[in-house]
Amino acid sequence: MRPEMTPPTWCRRAFALAGAASVLTGVVLLPFAGAVGAAQAATKHGAATPAPAASTSSTSPSPSPSTSSPSPSPSTTSPSPKPSKTPKPGPHQRPPTPAGGIVVKGPKLWDPAANKNFADPSYVTVSQDHNLTNQVVEVSWRNVTPSSSTLYSQNTTNYPVMVAECHGTDPTRWSQCFGADNGGVAGSFSAYGPMNTAYATTTNSDTGQTPIQLLTAEEDNQLGCNIGKPCSLVIVPAQGGNIFGSKVNCSDHSEDAGLTAVGAYAFNSFSGECSWRDRIIVPLYFSRTPTDCPVRAPAFSVIGSPMAERAMVQWQSGLCSGADPLAIQYDSAQAEPLAREDFLAGTDDVALTTVPSYAKGKYPYTYAPIAVSAEVITYWIDKASNGQPITHLKLDQRLVLKLLTQSYDFDHESCGLGKHPVKGIGCDNAVDGDPLDLFADPEFIKLNGHIAPVGDGYQVPTVLGGESDMTWELTRWIAANKPAKAFADGSFDPWGEHVNTDYLDMALPTNSLNSMDPYPPIAHRYTPVYPLSQVAQYQVDNWYPATDWTKDPEGNYDKLDPETTGDRALFAIMDEADAAAFQLPVAAIRNAAGKYVLPTDANMSAALTDMQTSRNKITQSLSMTAKTKNAYPLTMVIYAMVPTGGISKHKAAKIAQWLDYIAGPGQHSGAQSGQLPVGYLPLTAKMRAQTLKAAQEVLDQTGNSPHKKSSPSPSTSPTATPATGSSSSHKVGLSSASNPIVSGLTRYALPVLLIVGGLLIIAGSSALAVGRGSAAAVSRLRRLSPAGLVHVLRRKKQ
């Protein structure tokens, strides 16, 4: 020891040097330990390893247009003390910003009651503005001119509000917004499909709201909204103004009522100048989609399970943009029965399914759970009093069966009521004696006495056509209920109603739904659609796939118009992921315990405890007789059928990489690329272990060896630890541990080296730091129709 160095200083430096050496040793061993851990994770014990932590992304509140900013993550520091009472904003003050959303300040708008502008500015709130995809967001506003009616009409409602999706973040022209320059006509079509423009009214308290579906470049390439091309919402409050003089005067509101303040004029580029001037713009930033990924040959193909589409899209987006990119070809349009057939024939590499197959395929295979979701019954039923949608609905198995079989006397179509039969088609004796419609059904009234009749008199659900596992699970749930099954077989319900007799030959359960009542008004209204995404789209558009049963002069059956918001009675059967993304109301349905439950995470988790394992000892389906109190009865586990032999090493490694990602980072719920979208329940630890085990079997191609077979039994080793991050470079290890003694030593010694070394460095460094217009003209224009006025103004501007 040097004479000038005191013992305390020597100790401090020794601690620091020892710590550095320990950490250095741990770092040197880290790659080896990672390889060992990855190999051990899926060898004979089948234990799963935790996924690596994600690389952190920017959380800047003002992202550049070329990037997608993730939602801010919760702070890891202790929260500061909050006041005992948080003051709420006044009715005219700035509203609170929703989590993941945005509030935008607008201009001061016209107040007809005070004959001047509001004293406070307008505000628009959008429920989500980042990490967007094809989904619905909620738009609300305050301090906006009250409308003259509750229900919107483009010709009679004064001061309505239009919400349109626009190209770019600063639209200056009507043509930049999809459907904006349409005279306020809802439900219109274009070369790019149905216009998503939303129209709504403002209450007497100067507030209002409306949902709007957002379209990505995949749904509307005219807008082209994607991760590199942000778009916007434009909220246009009808403001009227005097457009009839030699010069437009937006401060003159004498011509508003019944003229320039109605949608036909206000939402039109030739007469809506004053309304457009007061537009409020909200920028929108979209998530990456598979179409945004660099073009490269897919490593393998996946087919099946339309229920998995939203999860697959986000996983594909995360995998294709990571450090070790992986491109996958995925076809979600094909339902599970066809996917199983194609996989077994070797046409596709992976099939997604819920119901297992026991047939022998071209290659040996096993199953890997990838997602948990649910089948749901969505509805639009508006309150007759105020036009707002009902948010609480209960349906039991027999009521759902009645909807699927059209067991109602819609429009007095049955025979024997003294009504003259319809010329050419007579009457429909298959529903004689049945209630007029769902709202007149005593069974429905008993469960939903708060709901009054609305709509056009027909309640015919939109359902998926073709063979599907979803249809099998739905009808299995119905068939397991004795009153519903008896009703299907021809028994009367307690109120004397019987099944539509044209459906007496309907088998339950079944994997396909078909129209069986040939009576034209019914046959033209019950049309199963394909693929599953179309079911959701019809519901979002307030529409169902029906046509008029009589031909037009050209001999065609015209499609019926969308139902009017405020007077809707629409039902659809779809997947929970689409229902959640589109914010559709979902019915509470009856489970085996007699409880009416919604597809919440808690209720889907409860259903997992009632799952029965099939004879392959891997796949599970819900027991329809188990009586867990809160179990949602249409919870479904989606599995990947994956080859354990017969494919190349390269393809096997890529499929294993995909499964490994799904079992790790892919189980984190969120809206960002690579995460698990809303509408899916994360896999349990046991399921993740099964998926990792299957990944190793694919990687090793265990089915190729006559001495090694892919084990169908689930892993009994320790369960997987939930992943803590997102990383597309996380892969299954390609080698196994050749020396278990060294492997075990490394596994346990490495954490000790790193922890002890870190503490020694901290101790040493800390110790050292202790030692630093005219009346006549107006009269003429008032007599013009909306089309006539637009024509006059068009000529004037030209």
Coordinates of N, CA, C and O in Angstrom, one line a residue, residues 354-355 397 469-481 508-511 610-612 620-625 633-636:
T354 N -60.1 -22.8 -34.2 CA -60.6 -23.0 -32.8 C -61.0 -24.5 -32.6 O -60.7 -25.0 -31.6
V355 N -61.6 -25.0 -33.6 CA -62.0 -26.5 -33.5 C -60.9 -27.3 -34.1 O -60.4 -27.0 -35.2
Q397 N -80.5 -17.7 -25.0 CA -80.3 -18.5 -26.2 C -81.5 -18.6 -27.1 O -81.4 -18.6 -28.3
D469 N -66.0 -21.8 -37.6 CA -66.0 -22.2 -36.2 C -66.8 -21.3 -35.3 O -67.3 -21.7 -34.2
M470 N -66.9 -20.0 -35.7 CA -67.7 -19.1 -34.9 C -69.2 -19.5 -34.9 O -69.8 -19.5 -33.8
T471 N -69.7 -19.9 -36.0 CA -71.1 -20.4 -36.1 C -71.3 -21.7 -35.3 O -72.3 -21.9 -34.6
W472 N -70.3 -22.6 -35.3 CA -70.3 -23.8 -34.6 C -70.4 -23.5 -33.1 O -71.3 -24.0 -32.4
E473 N -69.6 -22.6 -32.6 CA -69.6 -22.2 -31.1 C -70.9 -21.6 -30.8 O -71.5 -21.8 -29.7
L474 N -71.4 -20.7 -31.6 CA -72.7 -20.0 -31.4 C -73.8 -21.0 -31.2 O -74.6 -20.9 -30.3
T475 N -74.0 -21.9 -32.2 CA -75.1 -22.8 -32.2 C -74.9 -23.9 -31.2 O -75.9 -24.5 -30.7
R476 N -73.6 -24.2 -30.8 CA -73.4 -25.1 -29.7 C -73.9 -24.5 -28.4 O -74.5 -25.3 -27.5
W477 N -73.7 -23.2 -28.2 CA -74.2 -22.6 -27.0 C -75.7 -22.6 -27.0 O -76.3 -22.8 -25.9
I478 N -76.4 -22.4 -28.1 CA -77.8 -22.5 -28.2 C -78.3 -23.9 -27.9 O -79.3 -24.1 -27.1
A479 N -77.7 -24.9 -28.6 CA -78.2 -26.2 -28.4 C -78.0 -26.8 -27.0 O -78.8 -27.7 -26.6
A480 N -77.0 -26.3 -26.3 CA -76.8 -26.7 -24.9 C -77.9 -26.2 -23.9 O -78.0 -26.8 -22.8
N481 N -78.7 -25.3 -24.4 CA -79.8 -24.8 -23.5 C -81.1 -25.5 -23.8 O -81.6 -25.5 -25.0
L508 N -78.7 -28.5 -35.0 CA -78.0 -27.8 -34.0 C -77.1 -28.8 -33.2 O -77.6 -29.8 -32.8
P509 N -75.8 -28.5 -33.0 CA -75.1 -27.3 -33.6 C -74.8 -27.5 -35.1 O -74.9 -28.6 -35.6
T510 N -74.5 -26.4 -35.7 CA -74.1 -26.4 -37.1 C -73.0 -25.4 -37.3 O -72.8 -24.5 -36.5
N511 N -72.2 -25.6 -38.4 CA -71.1 -24.6 -38.7 C -71.4 -23.6 -39.8 O -70.6 -22.9 -40.3
D610 N -63.5 -23.0 -17.2 CA -64.5 -24.0 -17.6 C -64.1 -24.7 -18.9 O -64.9 -25.4 -19.5
M611 N -62.9 -24.5 -19.4 CA -62.4 -25.1 -20.7 C -62.2 -26.6 -20.5 O -61.7 -27.1 -19.5
Q612 N -62.6 -27.4 -21.5 CA -62.4 -28.8 -21.5 C -61.3 -29.1 -22.6 O -61.3 -28.5 -23.7
Q620 N -58.5 -26.6 -26.4 CA -59.6 -26.5 -25.4 C -60.8 -25.8 -26.0 O -60.7 -24.9 -26.8
S621 N -62.0 -26.2 -25.5 CA -63.2 -25.4 -25.8 C -64.0 -25.4 -24.5 O -63.9 -26.2 -23.6
L622 N -64.9 -24.4 -24.5 CA -65.7 -24.1 -23.3 C -66.8 -25.2 -23.1 O -67.5 -25.6 -24.0
S623 N -66.8 -25.7 -21.8 CA -67.9 -26.6 -21.5 C -69.2 -25.8 -21.3 O -69.2 -24.8 -20.6
M624 N -70.2 -26.2 -22.0 CA -71.5 -25.4 -22.0 C -72.3 -25.8 -20.8 O -73.4 -25.2 -20.6
T625 N -71.9 -26.7 -20.0 CA -72.6 -27.1 -18.8 C -72.0 -26.7 -17.5 O -72.6 -26.7 -16.5
P633 N -70.0 -17.2 -22.2 CA -70.1 -18.5 -22.8 C -69.6 -18.6 -24.2 O -69.6 -19.7 -24.7
L634 N -69.3 -17.5 -24.9 CA -68.8 -17.6 -26.2 C -67.3 -17.2 -26.3 O -66.8 -16.6 -27.3
T635 N -66.6 -17.5 -25.2 CA -65.1 -17.3 -25.2 C -64.5 -18.4 -26.1 O -64.8 -19.5 -25.9
M636 N -63.5 -18.0 -26.9 CA -62.9 -19.0 -27.8 C -61.4 -18.8 -27.8 O -60.9 -17.7 -27.7

